[in-house]
Coordinates of C-alpha atoms and ligand atoms in Angstrom, one line a residue:
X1 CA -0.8 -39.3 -14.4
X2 CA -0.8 -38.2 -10.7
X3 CA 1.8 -39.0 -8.7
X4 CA 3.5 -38.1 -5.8
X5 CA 5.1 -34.9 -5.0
X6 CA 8.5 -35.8 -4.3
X7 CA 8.9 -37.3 -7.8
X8 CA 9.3 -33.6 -8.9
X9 CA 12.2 -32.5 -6.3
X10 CA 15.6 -32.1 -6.8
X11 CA 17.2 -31.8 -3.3
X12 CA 20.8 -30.5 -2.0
X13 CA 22.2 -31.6 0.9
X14 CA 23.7 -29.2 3.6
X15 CA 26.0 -30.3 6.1
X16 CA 25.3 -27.4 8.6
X17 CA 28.4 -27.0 9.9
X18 CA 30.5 -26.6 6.9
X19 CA 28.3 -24.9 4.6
X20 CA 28.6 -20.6 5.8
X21 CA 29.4 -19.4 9.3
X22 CA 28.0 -16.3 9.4
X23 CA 29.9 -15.1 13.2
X24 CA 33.4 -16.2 12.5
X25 CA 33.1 -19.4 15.0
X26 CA 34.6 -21.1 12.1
X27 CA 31.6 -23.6 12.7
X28 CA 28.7 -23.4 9.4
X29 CA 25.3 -22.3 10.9
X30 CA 21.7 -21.3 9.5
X31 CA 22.0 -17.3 9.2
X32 CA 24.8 -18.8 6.6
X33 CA 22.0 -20.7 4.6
X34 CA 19.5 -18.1 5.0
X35 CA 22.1 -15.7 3.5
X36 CA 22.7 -18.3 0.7
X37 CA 19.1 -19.1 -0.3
X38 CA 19.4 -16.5 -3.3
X39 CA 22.3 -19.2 -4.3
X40 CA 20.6 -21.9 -3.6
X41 CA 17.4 -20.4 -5.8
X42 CA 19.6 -20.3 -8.8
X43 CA 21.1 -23.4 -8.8
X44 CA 17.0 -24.5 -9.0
X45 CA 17.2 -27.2 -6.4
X46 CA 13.4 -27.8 -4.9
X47 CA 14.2 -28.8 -1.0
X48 CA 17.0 -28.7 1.0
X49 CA 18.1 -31.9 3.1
X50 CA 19.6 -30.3 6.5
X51 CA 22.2 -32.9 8.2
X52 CA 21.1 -32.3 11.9
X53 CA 20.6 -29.0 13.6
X54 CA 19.4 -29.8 17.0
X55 CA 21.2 -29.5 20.2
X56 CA 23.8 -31.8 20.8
X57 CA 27.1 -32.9 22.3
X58 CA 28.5 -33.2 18.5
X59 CA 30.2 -36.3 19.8
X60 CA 29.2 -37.9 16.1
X61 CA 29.1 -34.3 14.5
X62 CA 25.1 -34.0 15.4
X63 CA 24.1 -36.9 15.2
X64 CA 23.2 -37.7 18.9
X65 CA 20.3 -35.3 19.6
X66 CA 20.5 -34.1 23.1
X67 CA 16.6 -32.5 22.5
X68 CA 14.5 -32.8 19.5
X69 CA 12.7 -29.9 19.6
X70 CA 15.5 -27.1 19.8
X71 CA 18.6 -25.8 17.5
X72 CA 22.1 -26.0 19.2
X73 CA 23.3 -22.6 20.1
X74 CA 26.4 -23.8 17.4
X75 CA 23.8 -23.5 14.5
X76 CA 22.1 -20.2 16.1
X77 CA 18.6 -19.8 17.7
X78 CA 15.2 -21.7 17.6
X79 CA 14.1 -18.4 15.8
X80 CA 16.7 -19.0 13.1
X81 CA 15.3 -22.3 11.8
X82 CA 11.9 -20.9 11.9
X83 CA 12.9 -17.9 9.8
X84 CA 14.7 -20.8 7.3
X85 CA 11.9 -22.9 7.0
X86 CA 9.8 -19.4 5.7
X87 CA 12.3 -17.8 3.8
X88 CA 13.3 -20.8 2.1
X89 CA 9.7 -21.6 1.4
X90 CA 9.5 -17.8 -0.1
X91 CA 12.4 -19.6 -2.3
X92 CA 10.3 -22.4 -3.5
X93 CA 12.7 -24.6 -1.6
X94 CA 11.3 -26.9 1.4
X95 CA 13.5 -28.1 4.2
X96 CA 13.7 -31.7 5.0
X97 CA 14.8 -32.2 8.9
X98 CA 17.5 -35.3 9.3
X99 CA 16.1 -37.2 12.1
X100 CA 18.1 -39.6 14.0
X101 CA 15.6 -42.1 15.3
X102 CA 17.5 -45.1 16.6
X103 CA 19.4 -43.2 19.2
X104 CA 20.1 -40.0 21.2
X105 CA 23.4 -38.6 22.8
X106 CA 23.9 -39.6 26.5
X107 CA 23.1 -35.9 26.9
X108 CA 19.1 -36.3 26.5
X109 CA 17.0 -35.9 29.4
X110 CA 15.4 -39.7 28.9
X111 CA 19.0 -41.0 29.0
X112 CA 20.1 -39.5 31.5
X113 CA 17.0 -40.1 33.7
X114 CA 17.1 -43.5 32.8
X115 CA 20.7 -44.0 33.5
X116 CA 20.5 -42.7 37.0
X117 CA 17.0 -44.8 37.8
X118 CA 16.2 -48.1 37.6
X119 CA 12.6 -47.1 38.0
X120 CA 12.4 -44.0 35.7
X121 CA 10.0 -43.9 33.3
X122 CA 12.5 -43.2 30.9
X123 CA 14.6 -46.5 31.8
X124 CA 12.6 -48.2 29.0
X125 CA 13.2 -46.0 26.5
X126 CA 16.7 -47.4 26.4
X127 CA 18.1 -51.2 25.9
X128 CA 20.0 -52.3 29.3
X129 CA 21.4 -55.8 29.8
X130 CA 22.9 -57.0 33.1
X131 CA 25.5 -59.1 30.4
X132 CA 27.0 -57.8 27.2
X133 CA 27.0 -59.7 24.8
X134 CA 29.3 -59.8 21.5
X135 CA 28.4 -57.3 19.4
X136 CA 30.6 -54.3 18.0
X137 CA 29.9 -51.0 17.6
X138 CA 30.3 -49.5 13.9
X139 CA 32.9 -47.1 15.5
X140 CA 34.7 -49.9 16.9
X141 CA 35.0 -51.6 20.7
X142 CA 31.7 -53.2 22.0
X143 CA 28.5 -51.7 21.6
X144 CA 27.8 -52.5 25.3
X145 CA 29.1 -49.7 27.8
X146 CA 28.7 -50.2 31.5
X147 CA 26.6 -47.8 33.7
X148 CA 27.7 -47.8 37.3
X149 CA 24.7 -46.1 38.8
X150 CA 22.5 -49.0 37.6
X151 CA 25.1 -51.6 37.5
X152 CA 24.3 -52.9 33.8
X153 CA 25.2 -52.3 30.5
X154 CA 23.2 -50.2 27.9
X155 CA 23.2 -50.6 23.6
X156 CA 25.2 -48.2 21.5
X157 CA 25.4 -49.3 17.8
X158 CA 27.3 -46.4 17.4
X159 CA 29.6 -44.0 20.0
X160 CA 29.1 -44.8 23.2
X161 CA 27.7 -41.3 23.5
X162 CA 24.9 -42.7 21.1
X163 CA 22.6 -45.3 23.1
X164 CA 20.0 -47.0 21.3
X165 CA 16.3 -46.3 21.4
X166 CA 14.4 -49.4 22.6
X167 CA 11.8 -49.3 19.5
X168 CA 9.6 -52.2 20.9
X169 CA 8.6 -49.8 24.2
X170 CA 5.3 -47.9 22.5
X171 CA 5.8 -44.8 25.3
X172 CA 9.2 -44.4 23.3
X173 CA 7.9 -44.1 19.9
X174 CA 5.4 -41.9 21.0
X175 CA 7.8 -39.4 22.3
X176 CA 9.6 -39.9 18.9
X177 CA 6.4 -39.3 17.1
X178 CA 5.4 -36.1 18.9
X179 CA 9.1 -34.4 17.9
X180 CA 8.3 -35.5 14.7
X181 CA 5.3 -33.9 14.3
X182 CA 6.5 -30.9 16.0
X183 CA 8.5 -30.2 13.2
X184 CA 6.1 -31.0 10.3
X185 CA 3.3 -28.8 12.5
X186 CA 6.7 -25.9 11.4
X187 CA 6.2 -26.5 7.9
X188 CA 9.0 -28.5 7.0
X189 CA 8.4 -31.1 4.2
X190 CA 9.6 -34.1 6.1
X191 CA 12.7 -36.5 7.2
X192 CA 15.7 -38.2 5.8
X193 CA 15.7 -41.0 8.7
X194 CA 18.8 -41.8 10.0
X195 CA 19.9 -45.4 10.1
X196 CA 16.0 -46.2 10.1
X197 CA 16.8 -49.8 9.1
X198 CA 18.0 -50.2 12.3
X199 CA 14.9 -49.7 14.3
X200 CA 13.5 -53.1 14.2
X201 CA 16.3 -55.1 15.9
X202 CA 16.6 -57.9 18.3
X203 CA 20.3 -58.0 19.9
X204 CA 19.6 -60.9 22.0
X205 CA 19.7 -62.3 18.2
X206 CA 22.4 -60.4 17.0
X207 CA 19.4 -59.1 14.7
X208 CA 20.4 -54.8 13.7
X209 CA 19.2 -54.4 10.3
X210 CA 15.9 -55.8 8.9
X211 CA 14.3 -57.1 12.3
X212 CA 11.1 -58.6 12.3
X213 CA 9.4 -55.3 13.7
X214 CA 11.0 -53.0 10.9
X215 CA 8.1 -52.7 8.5
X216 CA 5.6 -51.9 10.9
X217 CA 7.2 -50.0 13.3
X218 CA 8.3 -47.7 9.7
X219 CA 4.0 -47.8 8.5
X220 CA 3.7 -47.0 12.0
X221 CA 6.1 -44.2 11.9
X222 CA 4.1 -42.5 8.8
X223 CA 0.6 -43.1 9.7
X224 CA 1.8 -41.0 12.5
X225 CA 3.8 -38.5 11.6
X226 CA 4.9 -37.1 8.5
X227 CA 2.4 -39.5 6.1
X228 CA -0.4 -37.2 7.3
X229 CA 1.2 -34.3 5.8
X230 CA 2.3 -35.6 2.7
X231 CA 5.7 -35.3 3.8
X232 CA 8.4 -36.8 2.1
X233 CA 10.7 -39.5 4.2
X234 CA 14.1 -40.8 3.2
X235 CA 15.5 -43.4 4.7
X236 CA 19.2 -43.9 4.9
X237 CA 19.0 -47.9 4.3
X238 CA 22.9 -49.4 4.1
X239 CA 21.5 -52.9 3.7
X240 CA 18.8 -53.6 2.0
X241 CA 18.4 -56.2 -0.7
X242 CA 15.9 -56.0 -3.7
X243 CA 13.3 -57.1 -2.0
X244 CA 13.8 -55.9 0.8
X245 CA 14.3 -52.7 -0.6
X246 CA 10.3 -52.7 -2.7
X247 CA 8.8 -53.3 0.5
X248 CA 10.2 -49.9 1.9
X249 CA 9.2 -48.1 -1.1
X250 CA 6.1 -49.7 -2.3
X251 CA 3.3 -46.7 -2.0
X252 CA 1.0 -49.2 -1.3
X253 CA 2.0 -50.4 2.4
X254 CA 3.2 -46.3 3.5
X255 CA 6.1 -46.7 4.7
X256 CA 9.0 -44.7 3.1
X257 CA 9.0 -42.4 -0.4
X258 CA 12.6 -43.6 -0.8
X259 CA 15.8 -45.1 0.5
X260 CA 19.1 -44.6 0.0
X261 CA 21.5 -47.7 -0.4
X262 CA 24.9 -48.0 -1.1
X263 CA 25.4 -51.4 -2.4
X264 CA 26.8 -49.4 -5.2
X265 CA 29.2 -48.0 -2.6
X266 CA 30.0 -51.5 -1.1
X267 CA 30.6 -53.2 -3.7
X268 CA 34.2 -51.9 -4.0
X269 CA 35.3 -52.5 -0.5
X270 CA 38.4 -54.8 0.8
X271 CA 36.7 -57.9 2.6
X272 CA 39.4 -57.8 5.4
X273 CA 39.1 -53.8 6.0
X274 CA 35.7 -53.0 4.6
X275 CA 34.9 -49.2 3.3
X276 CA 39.1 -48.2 4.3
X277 CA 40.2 -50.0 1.9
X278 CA 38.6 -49.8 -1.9
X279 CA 39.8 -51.6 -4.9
X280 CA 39.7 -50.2 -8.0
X281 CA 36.4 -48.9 -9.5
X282 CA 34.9 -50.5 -12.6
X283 CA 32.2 -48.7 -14.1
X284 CA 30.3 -51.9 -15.4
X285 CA 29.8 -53.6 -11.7
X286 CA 28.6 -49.9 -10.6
X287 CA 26.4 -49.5 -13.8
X288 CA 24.7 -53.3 -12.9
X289 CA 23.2 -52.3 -10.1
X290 CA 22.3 -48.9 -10.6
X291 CA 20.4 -50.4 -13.6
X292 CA 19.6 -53.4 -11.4
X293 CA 17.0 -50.9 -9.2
X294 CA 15.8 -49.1 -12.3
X295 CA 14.8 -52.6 -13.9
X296 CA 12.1 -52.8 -10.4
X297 CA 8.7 -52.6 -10.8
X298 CA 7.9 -49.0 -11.4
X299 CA 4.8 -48.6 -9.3
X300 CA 7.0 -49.6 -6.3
X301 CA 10.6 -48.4 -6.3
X302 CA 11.2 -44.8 -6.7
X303 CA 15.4 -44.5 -6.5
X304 CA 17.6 -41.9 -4.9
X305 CA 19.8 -40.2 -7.5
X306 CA 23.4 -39.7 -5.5
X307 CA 27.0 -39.8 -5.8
X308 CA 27.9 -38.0 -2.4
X309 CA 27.0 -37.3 0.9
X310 CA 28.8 -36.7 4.6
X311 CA 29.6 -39.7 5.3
X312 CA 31.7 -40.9 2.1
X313 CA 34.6 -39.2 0.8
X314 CA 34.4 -37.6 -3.0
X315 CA 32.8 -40.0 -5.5
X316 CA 34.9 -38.4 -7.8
X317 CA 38.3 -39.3 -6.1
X318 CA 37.4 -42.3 -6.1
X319 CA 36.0 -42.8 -9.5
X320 CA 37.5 -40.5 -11.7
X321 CA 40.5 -39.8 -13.4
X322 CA 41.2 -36.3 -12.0
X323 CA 43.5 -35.1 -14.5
X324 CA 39.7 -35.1 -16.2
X325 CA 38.2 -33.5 -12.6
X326 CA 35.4 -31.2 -14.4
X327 CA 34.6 -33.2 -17.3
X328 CA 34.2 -36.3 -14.8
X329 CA 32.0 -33.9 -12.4
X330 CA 30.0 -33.2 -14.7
X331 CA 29.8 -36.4 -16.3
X332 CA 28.8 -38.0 -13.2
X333 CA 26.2 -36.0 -12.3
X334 CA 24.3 -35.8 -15.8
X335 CA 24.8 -39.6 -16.3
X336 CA 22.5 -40.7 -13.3
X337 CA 20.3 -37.2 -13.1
X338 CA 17.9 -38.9 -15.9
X339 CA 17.1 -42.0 -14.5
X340 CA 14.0 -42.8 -12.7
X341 CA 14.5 -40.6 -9.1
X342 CA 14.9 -38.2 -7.0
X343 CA 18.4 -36.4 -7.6
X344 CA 20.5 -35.7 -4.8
X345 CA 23.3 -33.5 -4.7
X346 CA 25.7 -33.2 -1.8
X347 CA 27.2 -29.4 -1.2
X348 CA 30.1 -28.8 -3.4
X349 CA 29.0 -31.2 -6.1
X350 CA 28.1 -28.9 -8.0
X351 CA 31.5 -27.2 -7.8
X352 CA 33.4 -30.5 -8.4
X353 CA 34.6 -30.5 -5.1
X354 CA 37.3 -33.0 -4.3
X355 CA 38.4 -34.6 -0.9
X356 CA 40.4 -32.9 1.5
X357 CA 44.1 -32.8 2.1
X358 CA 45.0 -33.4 5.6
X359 CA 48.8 -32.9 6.3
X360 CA 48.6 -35.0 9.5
X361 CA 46.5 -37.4 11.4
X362 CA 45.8 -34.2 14.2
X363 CA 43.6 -32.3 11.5
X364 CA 40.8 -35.3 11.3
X365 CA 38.0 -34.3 13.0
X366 CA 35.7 -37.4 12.8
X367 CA 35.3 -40.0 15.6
X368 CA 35.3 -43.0 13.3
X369 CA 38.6 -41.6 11.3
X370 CA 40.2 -41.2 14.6
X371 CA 39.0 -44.6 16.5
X372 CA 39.9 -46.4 12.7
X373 CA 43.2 -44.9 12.6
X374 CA 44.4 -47.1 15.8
X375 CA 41.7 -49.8 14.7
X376 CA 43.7 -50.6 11.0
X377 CA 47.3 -50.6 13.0
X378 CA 45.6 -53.3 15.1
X379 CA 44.5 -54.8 12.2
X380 CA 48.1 -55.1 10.5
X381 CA 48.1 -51.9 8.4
X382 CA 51.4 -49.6 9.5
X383 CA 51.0 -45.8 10.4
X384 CA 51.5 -44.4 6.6
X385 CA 48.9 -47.2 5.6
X386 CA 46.7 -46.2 8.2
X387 CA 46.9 -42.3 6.9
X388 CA 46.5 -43.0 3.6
X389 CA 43.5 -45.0 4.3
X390 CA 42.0 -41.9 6.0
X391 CA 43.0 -39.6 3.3
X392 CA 41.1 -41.7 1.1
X393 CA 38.2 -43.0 3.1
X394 CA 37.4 -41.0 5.8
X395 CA 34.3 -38.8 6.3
X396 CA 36.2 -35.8 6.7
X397 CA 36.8 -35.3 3.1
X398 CA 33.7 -34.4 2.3
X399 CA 32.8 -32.2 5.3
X400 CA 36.1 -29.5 4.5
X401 CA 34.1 -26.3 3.9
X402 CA 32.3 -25.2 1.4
X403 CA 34.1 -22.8 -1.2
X404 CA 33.0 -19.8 -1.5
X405 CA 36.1 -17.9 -2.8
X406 CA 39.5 -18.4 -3.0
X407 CA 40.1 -15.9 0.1
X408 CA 41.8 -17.4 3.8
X409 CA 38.8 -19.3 5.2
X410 CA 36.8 -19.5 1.9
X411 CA 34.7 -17.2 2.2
X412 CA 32.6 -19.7 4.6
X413 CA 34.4 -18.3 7.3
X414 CA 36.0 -14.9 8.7
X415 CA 37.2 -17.3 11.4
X416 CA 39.2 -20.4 11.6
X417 CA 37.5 -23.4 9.8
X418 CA 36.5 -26.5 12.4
X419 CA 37.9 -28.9 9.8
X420 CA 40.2 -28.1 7.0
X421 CA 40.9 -29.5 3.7
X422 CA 43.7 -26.8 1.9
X423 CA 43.5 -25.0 -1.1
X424 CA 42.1 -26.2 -4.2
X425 CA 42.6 -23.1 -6.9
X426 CA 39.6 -22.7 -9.6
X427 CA 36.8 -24.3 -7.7
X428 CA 35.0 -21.9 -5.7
X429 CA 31.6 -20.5 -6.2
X430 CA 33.5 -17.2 -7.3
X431 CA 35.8 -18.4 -10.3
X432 CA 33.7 -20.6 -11.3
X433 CA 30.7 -18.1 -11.9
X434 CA 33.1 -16.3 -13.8
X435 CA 33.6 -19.5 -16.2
X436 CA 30.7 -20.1 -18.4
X437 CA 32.5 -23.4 -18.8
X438 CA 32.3 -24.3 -15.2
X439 CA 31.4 -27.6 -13.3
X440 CA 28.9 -24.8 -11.5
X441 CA 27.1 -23.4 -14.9
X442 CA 27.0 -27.3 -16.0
X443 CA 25.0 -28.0 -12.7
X444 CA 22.8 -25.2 -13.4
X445 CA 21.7 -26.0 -17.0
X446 CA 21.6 -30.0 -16.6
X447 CA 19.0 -29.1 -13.2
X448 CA 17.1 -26.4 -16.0
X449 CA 16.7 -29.5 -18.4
X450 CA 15.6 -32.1 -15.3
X451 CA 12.8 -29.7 -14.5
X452 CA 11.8 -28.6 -18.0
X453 CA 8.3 -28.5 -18.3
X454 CA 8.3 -30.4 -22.2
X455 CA 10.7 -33.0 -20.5
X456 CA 9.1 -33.9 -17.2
X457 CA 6.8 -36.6 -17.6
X458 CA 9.5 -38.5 -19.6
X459 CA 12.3 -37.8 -17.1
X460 CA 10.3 -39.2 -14.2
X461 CA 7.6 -41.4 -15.7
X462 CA 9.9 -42.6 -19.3
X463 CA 10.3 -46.5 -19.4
X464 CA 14.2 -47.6 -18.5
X465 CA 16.2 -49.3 -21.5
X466 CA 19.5 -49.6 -21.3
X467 CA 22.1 -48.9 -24.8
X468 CA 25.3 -50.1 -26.0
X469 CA 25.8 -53.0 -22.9
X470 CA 29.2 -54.3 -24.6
X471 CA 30.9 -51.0 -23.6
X472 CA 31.7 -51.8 -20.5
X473 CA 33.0 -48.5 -19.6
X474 CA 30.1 -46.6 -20.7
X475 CA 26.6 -45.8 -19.3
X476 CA 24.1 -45.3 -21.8
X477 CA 20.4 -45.6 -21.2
X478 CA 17.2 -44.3 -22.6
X479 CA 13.9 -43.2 -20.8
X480 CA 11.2 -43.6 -23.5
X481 CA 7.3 -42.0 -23.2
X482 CA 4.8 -41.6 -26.1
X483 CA 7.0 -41.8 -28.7
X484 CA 9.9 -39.8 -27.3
X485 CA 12.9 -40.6 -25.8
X486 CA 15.5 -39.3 -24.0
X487 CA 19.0 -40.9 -24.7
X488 CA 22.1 -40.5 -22.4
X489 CA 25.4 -41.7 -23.6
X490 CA 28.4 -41.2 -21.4
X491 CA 32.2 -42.7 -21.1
X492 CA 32.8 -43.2 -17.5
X493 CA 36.6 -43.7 -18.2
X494 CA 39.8 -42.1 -19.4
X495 CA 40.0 -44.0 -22.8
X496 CA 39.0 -43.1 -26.6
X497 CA 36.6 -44.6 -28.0
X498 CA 34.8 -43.7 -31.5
X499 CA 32.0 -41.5 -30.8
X500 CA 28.3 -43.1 -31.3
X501 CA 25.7 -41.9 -33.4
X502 CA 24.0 -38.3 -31.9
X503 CA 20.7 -39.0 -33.9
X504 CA 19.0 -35.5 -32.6
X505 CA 19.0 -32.6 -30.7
X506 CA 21.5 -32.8 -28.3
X507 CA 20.6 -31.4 -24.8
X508 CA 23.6 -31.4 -22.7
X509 CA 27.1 -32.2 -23.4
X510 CA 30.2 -31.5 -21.1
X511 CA 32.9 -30.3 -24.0
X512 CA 33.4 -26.9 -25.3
X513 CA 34.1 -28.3 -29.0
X514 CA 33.0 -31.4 -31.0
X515 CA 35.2 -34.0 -31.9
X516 CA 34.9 -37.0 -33.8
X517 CA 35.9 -39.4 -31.2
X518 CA 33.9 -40.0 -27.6
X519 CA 36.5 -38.3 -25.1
X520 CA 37.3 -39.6 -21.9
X521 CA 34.1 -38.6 -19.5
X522 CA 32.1 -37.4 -22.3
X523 CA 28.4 -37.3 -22.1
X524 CA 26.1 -36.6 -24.7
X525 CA 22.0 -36.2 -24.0
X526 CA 19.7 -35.9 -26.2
X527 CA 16.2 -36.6 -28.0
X528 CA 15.2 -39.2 -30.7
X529 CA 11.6 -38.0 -31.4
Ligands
GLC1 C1 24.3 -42.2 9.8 C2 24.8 -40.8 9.6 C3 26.2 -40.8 10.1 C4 26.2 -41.1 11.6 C5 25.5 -42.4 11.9 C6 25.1 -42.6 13.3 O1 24.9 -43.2 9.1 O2 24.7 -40.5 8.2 O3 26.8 -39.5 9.9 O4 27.5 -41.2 12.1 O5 24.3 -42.5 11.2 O6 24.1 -41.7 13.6

């Protein structure tokens, strides 16, 4: 059966900054991922999501582009991404740019021409209104900031630093479309899109997500740009419903390979304070919905496989037991990694990485953790309430830096680390390669299974049935082809229960030892021929 590339990649996501700093700035950069390809290699991951590189104020860590087409000086030189896209491709490992599409910095030439000049060609590249109107930015305050030299008021969904792109001006998206292609003209494989959802709105109508444009500004957006490569495009999609969600993926009106959605993620939040404050996880509303999208019609929905990125903090704090931590990492991963997908993993995953300990409110870094700290004492919360919620919640925790070694700034830095997170004994790259029994070794043999020549038509093509539904703290699943299936069976909880039946060869399993009870995290995989 053909199908499309991207149905074959397993991609890790590097958060530039905190991944290696190879000049002691304490600041990640991309002679550090060059230098770690060989790493990279061996874990077997196929392409490399790269959170975004280009030159920027960092006012949202990167995320408001100041100029498409060049690196910041904090990540190194033009050169360097040039020589990453080639030596990575040497690596078989292609590198997928994050472009931020709905906004730039304040910083960009067409803002700041357009700020300055009513009648700048760039001044529709932007959205002004002469009166604000209601709504508030996602990092708090109005998303409506006043411009003196114009006397008006210009859209920021995000930081004021972060002004919206006016998507219905078609001289705008063809400046968009030309950076894009810039890049794919490089070599690299393609985009995760940034907030894409966003790029259809109508504010006079209090319309962000889904607008009436979306789809066809988004089939625009590939028949342009990275659809004539065969690129792959990912869009970061916080919203989307089931429907709404099989008209982005559906191959048949090109638009995007995939989307990421956290309704997973969501479904655990407070309703008065949102994502800062979680109840408690419950493996059987997760499990619904992840088996909700895998129940889609498979011609149309192809999933993304995650548990973390950069913006949320450790799945498995907030999941797991962590008096289990490597049993649960490991668990995690293998229990989604067979469904129908593209696996993601997030740097660190693969080490069982946990959030961050932050001894005071000073060592956050992130703008939203900082605006929310004051926003959640406004809100009734006191001041320990208000740190715990960050020490839980905030996006920090998952950008402390990678661990290389157990040596002062772990090994990712000869410097002083932007953002810290303290020590965390045993899970480094170092000790952990010396463990055969290691969250790290685990990673490596479950990705060796996933791309297993005997088991890839079944992994991404095997028809979705789910096993043992009345255990609501399990996930159990088969993927069934010609007469074979695969059949995961894993306890997502802390409890005992009596182990199933292991009818065949087992695959992957996260315990040293057998036992004749199902353990607390314990995942069996294996094949019922
Ligand atoms: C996305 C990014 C996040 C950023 C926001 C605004 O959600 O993943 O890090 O802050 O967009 O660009």
């Amino acid at each position: 059966m053909s199908h499309p590339r991207f149905q074959d990649d397993i991609i890790y996501q590097i958060y530039p900054r905190s991944f290696k700093d190879s000049d002691g700035d304490g600041i990640g950069d991309i002679p550090g991922i060059i230098a770690k390809l060989p790493y990279l290699k061996k874990l077997g991951i196929t392409a490399i999501w790269l959170s975004p590189v280009f030159a920027s104020p960092m006012e949202d860590m990167g995320y408001d582009i100041a100029d498409y087409y060049h690196i910041d000086p904090l990540f190194g030189s033009d050169e360097d991404m040039d020589e990453l896209i080639e030596k990575a491709k040497k690596n078989g490992i292609r590198i997928i740019m994050d472009m931020v599409l709905n906004h730039t910095s304040k910083e960009h030439e067409w803002f700041k021409q357009a700020a300055k000049d009513k009648n700048s060609p760039y001044r529709d590249f932007y959205i002004w209104r002469e009166t604000p109107n209601d709504i508030g930015a996602t990092f708090g305050g109005s998303a409506w900031e006043y411009n003196k030299a114009t006397d008006d008021y210009y859209f920021h969904l995000y930081a004021p630093g972060q002004p919206d792109l006016n998507w219905d001006y078609p001289p705008m998206r063809e400046a968009l479309y030309q950076a894009c292609d810039y890049w794919l003209e490089k070599g690299v494989y393609g985009f995760r899109l940034d907030v894409i959802e966003n790029i259809g709105k109508e504010v006079d109508r209090h319309i962000i997500q889904n607008g009436p444009h979306l789809h066809e500004r988004l089939h625009e957006l590939n028949r342009r740009t990275f659809g004539k490569y065969d690129g792959i495009a990912i869009g970061e999609c916080w919203c989307a419903d089931h429907d709404t969600r099989l008209l982005y993926t559906d191959p048949a009106r090109e638009e995007l390979s995939m989307v990421f959605l956290f309704n997973d993620w969501c479904a655990f939040h407070d309703r008065e304070f949102g994502k800062w404050k979680c109840r408690p996880f419950n493996p059987k509303e997760y499990r619904d919905i992840i088996y909700q999208r895998q129940y889609s019609d498979p011609a149309k929905a192809w999933d993304t496989l995650f548990w973390n990125n950069h913006d949320l903090p450790r799945a498995l704090n907030r999941y797991a037991d962590l008096r289990y931590r490597d049993q649960a990492a490991k668990m995690m991963f293998a229990s989604t990694l067979f469904l129908r997908g593209t696996p993601f993993i997030y740097q660190g995953d693969e080490l069982g990485m946990v959030n961050g300990r932050f001894a005071s409110v000073k060592d956050f870094r992130d703008i939203e953790a900082l605006n929310h700290y004051q926003i959640l004492q406004d809100k009734g919360m006191s001041e320990a309430e208000a740190k715990l919620s960050l020490d839980q919640t905030a996006r920090d925790n998952a950008r402390i830096p990678m661990r290389w070694n157990e040596r002062k700034g772990y090994g990712f830095t000869s410097g002083q680390p932007w953002v810290d997170g303290g020590k965390d004994p045993g899970h480094s790259v170092a000790e952990e390669e010396k463990d055969p029994d290691s969250v790290l070794h685990f990673y490596r043999s479950a990705i060796a299974l996933w791309k297993d020549g005997r088991l890839r038509d079944l992994i991404r093509d095997g028809a979705f049935a789910p096993d043992y539904l009345e255990r609501e703290e399990w996930i159990a699943y088969s993927r069934i082809l010609g007469g074979k299936k695969l059949r995961v069976i894993a306890n997502f909880s802390n409890h005992v229960y009596p182990l199933p039946t292991i009818d065949g060869p087992v695959l992957l399993h996260n315990y040293q030892d057998e036992s004749p009870d199902f353990r607390p995290y314990e995942i069996y995989v294996f094949l019922n021929e």
